[in-house]
Amino acid sequence: MWLDELKQLISTLDAKADTYVQHLGNNEALTRSVLIDPLLNYLGWDLSDPGQVVVEYNAGGGRADYALFGDDKTTPTLIIEAKSLGTSLEPVIKQALYYSNQSGVKYCAVTDGRKWFVYDVFRQARIEDRVVVQFDLRMDEHHKCVMQSLWFWRGNFSGSSEPVTAQLNTHRARARITAPTESTAMQQHSVQIKDGWKPMLDVLGRLKLSTKDNRMQPPTRIKFPDGSEKPILSWRDVQARTALWGIEIGYITKTTCPVVSPQGTHLVNTKPIRKNGKAFTAALKVANFWIEAHASAKDHTRLALAIMDSIGQDPSTAELLLS
């Protein structure tokens, strides 16, 4: 499975950071080639193609370490400032934001190869509140690093000036590796999920391909990362049962609410209220908590996975039983 391979790569990079800490700690170029370049390359960026990646990019009166280009070949989609392993990133953040602002680039990232932070350059907020993605190969569980690092997948920057912000957007990554066209990917997914238990991430990929004429029937059961199961009657139940499971195992409480996504979306709350203070469009009460239930089959599945990830459970192990 592609996500398993990405998880293995992240584990390998983390191990290399430990093994070669003395070499990488004082060498930015080596940090880039050993820790940063392999991850970017695996996530779809061809570092040998100047149409995708330009190193030492002239930006804002200085030179940014990386400029990544999506469909727009004139303005980078993302600027990355890299430092040697273990270097404090705080002094570099303002520099990266300045370069990006001056160049009209919406997103910038800073990294030492192990710690990664992505910022929304033009968001009107304090710098710490502009973070849209962050992960640490040493401090965070590797499955969580996988989900966060998917933000960088090059397919997220195709067909739009903005990346898909949902950290669970994996279908394009899988489809572009395994098939040259979406129709072929559709056929492959049809074979993969024709019966039995299937990973929720794979089901989410299929839902992203589904149309009005090819709608999937809702699953009959959901299996959570701890192996427990619950019956499912509708796609909405995928999200609702996940919230209930989190409540039952004690990870969703009044103290831990609201449970939020990396983008700040209220996934589960003690009141049917969004981050901006407005009421949920279609509030659904689950035990003594509330979720926003106004969503499509795809979004119910995505939000269920986001709930698992937000409470520290591995969403890649969750499964759905398809009829």
CSV table of C-alpha atoms in Angstrom, one decimal:
chain,number,residue,atom,x,y,z
A,1,MET,CA,0.0,0.0,0.0
A,2,TRP,CA,1.3,3.4,-1.0
A,3,LEU,CA,0.8,4.9,2.5
A,4,ASP,CA,2.7,2.0,4.1
A,5,GLU,CA,5.6,2.8,1.8
A,6,LEU,CA,5.5,6.5,2.8
A,7,LYS,CA,5.4,5.5,6.5
A,8,GLN,CA,8.5,3.3,5.9
A,9,LEU,CA,10.3,6.2,4.2
A,10,ILE,CA,9.5,8.5,7.1
A,11,SER,CA,10.8,5.9,9.6
A,12,THR,CA,13.9,5.6,7.5
A,13,LEU,CA,14.5,9.3,7.4
A,14,ASP,CA,14.0,9.5,11.2
A,15,ALA,CA,16.5,6.8,11.7
A,16,LYS,CA,19.0,8.5,9.4
A,17,ALA,CA,18.6,11.7,11.4
A,18,ASP,CA,19.6,9.8,14.5
A,19,THR,CA,22.5,8.0,12.9
A,20,TYR,CA,24.0,10.9,11.1
A,21,VAL,CA,23.1,13.7,13.5
A,22,GLN,CA,26.7,14.9,13.8
A,23,HIS,CA,27.1,15.1,10.1
A,24,LEU,CA,23.8,16.7,9.4
A,25,GLY,CA,23.8,19.1,12.4
A,26,ASN,CA,26.3,21.5,10.8
A,27,ASN,CA,25.6,20.9,7.1
A,28,GLU,CA,22.5,22.3,5.5
A,29,ALA,CA,23.3,20.9,2.0
A,30,LEU,CA,23.7,17.4,3.5
A,31,THR,CA,20.5,17.8,5.4
A,32,ARG,CA,18.6,18.7,2.3
A,33,SER,CA,20.0,15.7,0.3
A,34,VAL,CA,19.6,13.1,3.0
A,35,LEU,CA,16.3,14.2,4.7
A,36,ILE,CA,14.4,16.8,2.7
A,37,ASP,CA,14.9,15.9,-1.0
A,38,PRO,CA,13.8,12.2,-0.6
A,39,LEU,CA,10.5,13.2,1.0
A,40,LEU,CA,9.7,15.8,-1.6
A,41,ASN,CA,10.6,13.5,-4.3
A,42,TYR,CA,8.4,10.7,-3.0
A,43,LEU,CA,5.5,13.1,-2.7
A,44,GLY,CA,5.7,13.7,-6.4
A,45,TRP,CA,8.2,16.6,-6.9
A,46,ASP,CA,10.8,16.0,-9.5
A,47,LEU,CA,13.8,18.0,-8.2
A,48,SER,CA,15.6,17.6,-11.5
A,49,ASP,CA,12.7,19.5,-13.3
A,50,PRO,CA,13.0,23.3,-13.1
A,51,GLY,CA,9.3,23.4,-14.1
A,52,GLN,CA,8.5,21.9,-10.7
A,53,VAL,CA,11.3,22.8,-8.4
A,54,VAL,CA,13.8,25.6,-8.4
A,55,VAL,CA,16.5,25.7,-5.7
A,56,GLU,CA,18.0,29.0,-4.6
A,57,TYR,CA,15.0,30.9,-6.0
A,58,ASN,CA,15.3,34.6,-6.3
A,59,ALA,CA,12.5,35.9,-4.0
A,60,GLY,CA,12.0,39.1,-2.1
A,61,GLY,CA,15.5,40.3,-2.4
A,62,GLY,CA,17.0,37.0,-1.2
A,63,ARG,CA,17.2,33.4,-2.2
A,64,ALA,CA,14.7,30.8,-1.0
A,65,ASP,CA,16.0,27.3,-0.7
A,66,TYR,CA,13.2,25.8,-2.7
A,67,ALA,CA,10.4,27.1,-4.8
A,68,LEU,CA,7.8,24.6,-5.8
A,69,PHE,CA,5.6,25.1,-8.9
A,70,GLY,CA,2.1,23.7,-9.5
A,71,ASP,CA,0.1,24.5,-12.6
A,72,ASP,CA,1.2,28.1,-12.5
A,73,LYS,CA,4.7,28.2,-13.9
A,74,THR,CA,5.2,31.9,-13.2
A,75,THR,CA,4.6,32.0,-9.5
A,76,PRO,CA,5.6,29.3,-7.0
A,77,THR,CA,2.9,27.5,-5.1
A,78,LEU,CA,5.1,27.0,-2.1
A,79,ILE,CA,8.5,28.3,-0.9
A,80,ILE,CA,10.5,26.2,1.5
A,81,GLU,CA,13.3,27.5,3.7
A,82,ALA,CA,15.6,24.6,4.9
A,83,LYS,CA,18.2,24.5,7.7
A,84,SER,CA,20.6,21.9,9.0
A,85,LEU,CA,19.3,19.3,11.3
A,86,GLY,CA,18.6,20.6,14.8
A,87,THR,CA,18.8,24.3,13.9
A,88,SER,CA,16.3,26.5,15.5
A,89,LEU,CA,13.6,27.4,13.0
A,90,GLU,CA,12.2,30.4,14.7
A,91,PRO,CA,14.6,32.9,13.2
A,92,VAL,CA,13.8,31.6,9.7
A,93,ILE,CA,10.0,31.8,9.9
A,94,LYS,CA,9.8,35.6,9.3
A,95,GLN,CA,12.3,35.3,6.5
A,96,ALA,CA,10.3,32.7,4.7
A,97,LEU,CA,7.1,34.7,5.2
A,98,TYR,CA,8.8,37.8,3.8
A,99,TYR,CA,10.1,36.0,0.8
A,100,SER,CA,6.7,34.5,0.1
A,101,ASN,CA,4.9,37.8,0.7
A,102,GLN,CA,7.1,39.7,-1.7
A,103,SER,CA,6.7,37.0,-4.4
A,104,GLY,CA,3.0,36.6,-4.0
A,105,VAL,CA,3.3,33.0,-2.8
A,106,LYS,CA,0.4,31.8,-0.6
A,107,TYR,CA,2.2,29.2,1.4
A,108,CYS,CA,5.7,28.8,2.9
A,109,ALA,CA,7.4,26.1,4.9
A,110,VAL,CA,10.4,25.8,7.1
A,111,THR,CA,12.2,22.6,8.0
A,112,ASP,CA,15.3,21.1,9.4
A,113,GLY,CA,14.5,17.8,7.8
A,114,ARG,CA,12.9,16.5,10.9
A,115,LYS,CA,10.5,19.3,12.0
A,116,TRP,CA,8.2,20.7,9.3
A,117,PHE,CA,5.9,23.8,9.6
A,118,VAL,CA,3.7,25.2,6.8
A,119,TYR,CA,2.3,28.7,7.0
A,120,ASP,CA,-0.6,30.5,5.3
A,121,VAL,CA,1.3,33.6,4.3
A,122,PHE,CA,-1.6,36.0,3.8
A,123,ARG,CA,-3.8,34.9,6.7
A,124,GLN,CA,-4.5,37.9,8.9
A,125,ALA,CA,-3.4,36.4,12.2
A,126,ARG,CA,-0.5,36.0,14.5
A,127,ILE,CA,2.3,33.9,13.0
A,128,GLU,CA,1.6,30.9,15.3
A,129,ASP,CA,-2.0,31.0,14.2
A,130,ARG,CA,-1.0,30.8,10.5
A,131,VAL,CA,0.3,27.2,10.8
A,132,VAL,CA,-1.7,24.9,8.5
A,133,VAL,CA,0.5,21.8,8.8
A,134,GLN,CA,3.2,20.7,11.3
A,135,PHE,CA,4.9,17.5,12.1
A,136,ASP,CA,8.1,16.2,13.8
A,137,LEU,CA,9.6,12.9,12.7
A,138,ARG,CA,11.0,12.3,16.2
A,139,MET,CA,8.2,13.6,18.5
A,140,ASP,CA,5.1,12.5,16.5
A,141,GLU,CA,4.0,9.0,15.7
A,142,HIS,CA,5.0,8.1,12.2
A,143,HIS,CA,1.4,7.5,11.0
A,144,LYS,CA,0.6,11.0,12.0
A,145,CYS,CA,3.6,12.3,10.1
A,146,VAL,CA,2.3,10.4,7.0
A,147,MET,CA,-1.1,12.1,7.2
A,148,GLN,CA,0.4,15.5,7.7
A,149,SER,CA,3.0,15.1,5.0
A,150,LEU,CA,0.3,14.3,2.4
A,151,TRP,CA,-0.4,18.0,2.3
A,152,PHE,CA,2.8,18.3,0.2
A,153,TRP,CA,1.6,15.8,-2.4
A,154,ARG,CA,2.1,17.5,-5.8
A,155,GLY,CA,-1.2,16.4,-7.0
A,156,ASN,CA,-2.8,18.6,-4.4
A,157,PHE,CA,-1.5,21.6,-6.3
A,158,SER,CA,-2.8,20.5,-9.7
A,159,GLY,CA,-5.9,22.0,-11.3
A,160,SER,CA,-6.2,24.7,-8.6
A,161,SER,CA,-4.1,27.6,-7.2
A,162,GLU,CA,-4.6,26.2,-3.7
A,163,PRO,CA,-3.8,22.7,-2.3
A,164,VAL,CA,-6.4,20.5,-0.9
A,165,THR,CA,-6.3,21.3,2.8
A,166,ALA,CA,-7.7,18.0,4.0
A,167,GLN,CA,-4.8,16.0,5.3
A,168,LEU,CA,-6.4,12.8,4.2
A,169,ASN,CA,-6.5,13.6,0.5
A,170,THR,CA,-4.7,10.5,-0.7
A,171,HIS,CA,-6.5,9.4,-3.9
A,172,ARG,CA,-4.6,11.5,-6.4
A,173,ALA,CA,-1.3,10.2,-4.9
A,174,ARG,CA,-2.4,6.6,-5.3
A,175,ALA,CA,-4.1,7.1,-8.7
A,176,ARG,CA,-1.1,8.8,-10.3
A,177,ILE,CA,1.3,6.1,-9.2
A,178,THR,CA,-0.8,3.1,-10.1
A,179,ALA,CA,-2.7,4.3,-13.2
A,180,PRO,CA,-2.3,6.7,-16.1
A,181,THR,CA,-6.0,7.7,-16.2
A,182,GLU,CA,-8.9,8.1,-13.8
A,183,SER,CA,-10.9,5.5,-15.7
A,184,THR,CA,-8.1,3.0,-15.1
A,185,ALA,CA,-8.0,3.9,-11.5
A,186,MET,CA,-11.8,3.5,-11.3
A,187,GLN,CA,-11.4,-0.1,-12.6
A,188,GLN,CA,-8.6,-0.8,-10.1
A,189,HIS,CA,-10.6,0.5,-7.2
A,190,SER,CA,-13.7,-1.5,-8.4
A,191,VAL,CA,-11.6,-4.7,-8.1
A,192,GLN,CA,-10.1,-3.8,-4.8
A,193,ILE,CA,-13.3,-3.0,-3.0
A,194,LYS,CA,-15.8,-5.4,-4.5
A,195,ASP,CA,-16.3,-7.3,-1.3
A,196,GLY,CA,-15.3,-7.6,2.4
A,197,TRP,CA,-13.4,-5.3,4.7
A,198,LYS,CA,-11.5,-2.5,3.1
A,199,PRO,CA,-9.3,0.3,4.5
A,200,MET,CA,-11.3,3.5,5.0
A,201,LEU,CA,-8.6,5.4,3.2
A,202,ASP,CA,-9.1,3.2,0.1
A,203,VAL,CA,-12.8,3.7,0.3
A,204,LEU,CA,-12.3,7.5,0.5
A,205,GLY,CA,-10.2,7.3,-2.7
A,206,ARG,CA,-13.1,5.5,-4.4
A,207,LEU,CA,-15.6,8.0,-3.2
A,208,LYS,CA,-13.5,10.8,-4.7
A,209,LEU,CA,-14.0,9.0,-8.1
A,210,SER,CA,-17.7,8.3,-7.7
A,211,THR,CA,-20.3,10.1,-9.7
A,212,LYS,CA,-24.1,10.3,-9.6
A,213,ASP,CA,-24.3,7.3,-11.9
A,214,ASN,CA,-21.7,5.3,-9.9
A,215,ARG,CA,-22.6,6.0,-6.3
A,216,MET,CA,-21.4,3.6,-3.7
A,217,GLN,CA,-23.7,1.9,-1.3
A,218,PRO,CA,-23.0,2.7,2.4
A,219,PRO,CA,-21.0,0.1,4.4
A,220,THR,CA,-22.6,-2.2,6.8
A,221,ARG,CA,-20.0,-2.1,9.6
A,222,ILE,CA,-17.0,0.0,10.7
A,223,LYS,CA,-13.9,-1.4,12.4
A,224,PHE,CA,-11.8,1.0,14.5
A,225,PRO,CA,-8.1,1.1,15.1
A,226,ASP,CA,-8.6,-0.9,18.4
A,227,GLY,CA,-10.4,-3.6,16.5
A,228,SER,CA,-13.8,-2.8,17.9
A,229,GLU,CA,-16.8,-2.7,15.5
A,230,LYS,CA,-20.1,-0.9,15.1
A,231,PRO,CA,-23.0,-1.3,12.7
A,232,ILE,CA,-23.6,1.2,9.9
A,233,LEU,CA,-26.9,2.2,8.2
A,234,SER,CA,-25.8,5.3,6.3
A,235,TRP,CA,-22.8,7.3,5.3
A,236,ARG,CA,-23.6,9.7,8.1
A,237,ASP,CA,-23.2,6.8,10.6
A,238,VAL,CA,-19.6,6.5,9.5
A,239,GLN,CA,-18.9,9.9,11.1
A,240,ALA,CA,-21.4,9.6,13.9
A,241,ARG,CA,-20.2,6.1,15.0
A,242,THR,CA,-16.6,7.3,14.9
A,243,ALA,CA,-17.4,10.2,17.3
A,244,LEU,CA,-19.3,7.8,19.5
A,245,TRP,CA,-16.3,5.4,19.6
A,246,GLY,CA,-14.0,8.2,20.6
A,247,ILE,CA,-16.4,9.1,23.4
A,248,GLU,CA,-16.7,5.5,24.6
A,249,ILE,CA,-12.9,5.0,24.8
A,250,GLY,CA,-12.5,8.2,26.7
A,251,TYR,CA,-10.6,10.3,24.1
A,252,ILE,CA,-13.4,12.7,23.5
A,253,THR,CA,-14.5,14.4,26.7
A,254,LYS,CA,-15.7,17.8,27.8
A,255,THR,CA,-12.1,18.7,28.6
A,256,THR,CA,-10.7,17.7,25.2
A,257,CYS,CA,-13.5,19.4,23.2
A,258,PRO,CA,-13.7,20.8,20.8
A,259,VAL,CA,-11.9,18.1,18.8
A,260,VAL,CA,-10.4,20.1,15.9
A,261,SER,CA,-8.8,19.3,12.6
A,262,PRO,CA,-5.4,20.9,11.7
A,263,GLN,CA,-7.3,23.6,9.9
A,264,GLY,CA,-9.2,24.4,13.0
A,265,THR,CA,-12.6,22.8,12.0
A,266,HIS,CA,-14.7,21.7,15.0
A,267,LEU,CA,-15.1,18.0,14.4
A,268,VAL,CA,-16.8,17.2,17.7
A,269,ASN,CA,-17.9,19.8,20.2
A,270,THR,CA,-19.9,20.1,23.4
A,271,LYS,CA,-22.2,22.6,21.6
A,272,PRO,CA,-23.3,22.6,17.9
A,273,ILE,CA,-21.0,25.6,17.3
A,274,ARG,CA,-18.3,26.1,14.6
A,275,LYS,CA,-15.0,27.8,15.2
A,276,ASN,CA,-16.4,31.1,13.9
A,277,GLY,CA,-19.2,31.0,16.5
A,278,LYS,CA,-21.9,30.1,13.9
A,279,ALA,CA,-24.2,27.2,14.5
A,280,PHE,CA,-23.7,23.8,12.7
A,281,THR,CA,-25.7,23.6,9.5
A,282,ALA,CA,-27.1,20.2,10.4
A,283,ALA,CA,-26.2,19.5,14.0
A,284,LEU,CA,-26.4,15.8,15.1
A,285,LYS,CA,-26.2,14.9,18.8
A,286,VAL,CA,-23.9,12.0,19.6
A,287,ALA,CA,-24.2,11.0,23.3
A,288,ASN,CA,-23.7,14.4,25.0
A,289,PHE,CA,-21.7,15.9,22.1
A,290,TRP,CA,-22.4,17.4,18.7
A,291,ILE,CA,-21.1,16.9,15.2
A,292,GLU,CA,-21.8,18.7,11.9
A,293,ALA,CA,-23.7,16.1,9.9
A,294,HIS,CA,-24.3,18.2,6.7
A,295,ALA,CA,-22.0,16.4,4.4
A,296,SER,CA,-21.6,14.0,1.4
A,297,ALA,CA,-20.6,10.4,1.7
A,298,LYS,CA,-17.0,11.4,0.9
A,299,ASP,CA,-17.0,14.1,3.6
A,300,HIS,CA,-18.6,11.8,6.2
A,301,THR,CA,-15.7,9.4,5.6
A,302,ARG,CA,-13.1,12.1,5.5
A,303,LEU,CA,-14.3,13.6,8.7
A,304,ALA,CA,-14.4,10.2,10.5
A,305,LEU,CA,-10.8,9.7,9.6
A,306,ALA,CA,-10.0,13.2,10.7
A,307,ILE,CA,-11.6,12.5,14.1
A,308,MET,CA,-9.5,9.4,14.6
A,309,ASP,CA,-6.3,11.3,13.7
A,310,SER,CA,-7.2,14.3,15.9
A,311,ILE,CA,-7.5,12.0,19.0
A,312,GLY,CA,-4.3,10.3,18.3
A,313,GLN,CA,-5.6,7.1,16.7
A,314,ASP,CA,-4.1,5.6,13.5
A,315,PRO,CA,-6.7,6.2,10.8
A,316,SER,CA,-4.8,4.0,8.3
A,317,THR,CA,-5.9,0.9,10.3
A,318,ALA,CA,-9.7,1.7,10.2
A,319,GLU,CA,-11.8,-0.4,7.9
A,320,LEU,CA,-15.3,-0.5,6.4
A,321,LEU,CA,-17.3,-3.6,5.5
A,322,LEU,CA,-18.8,-3.1,2.1
A,323,SER,CA,-21.8,-5.2,0.9
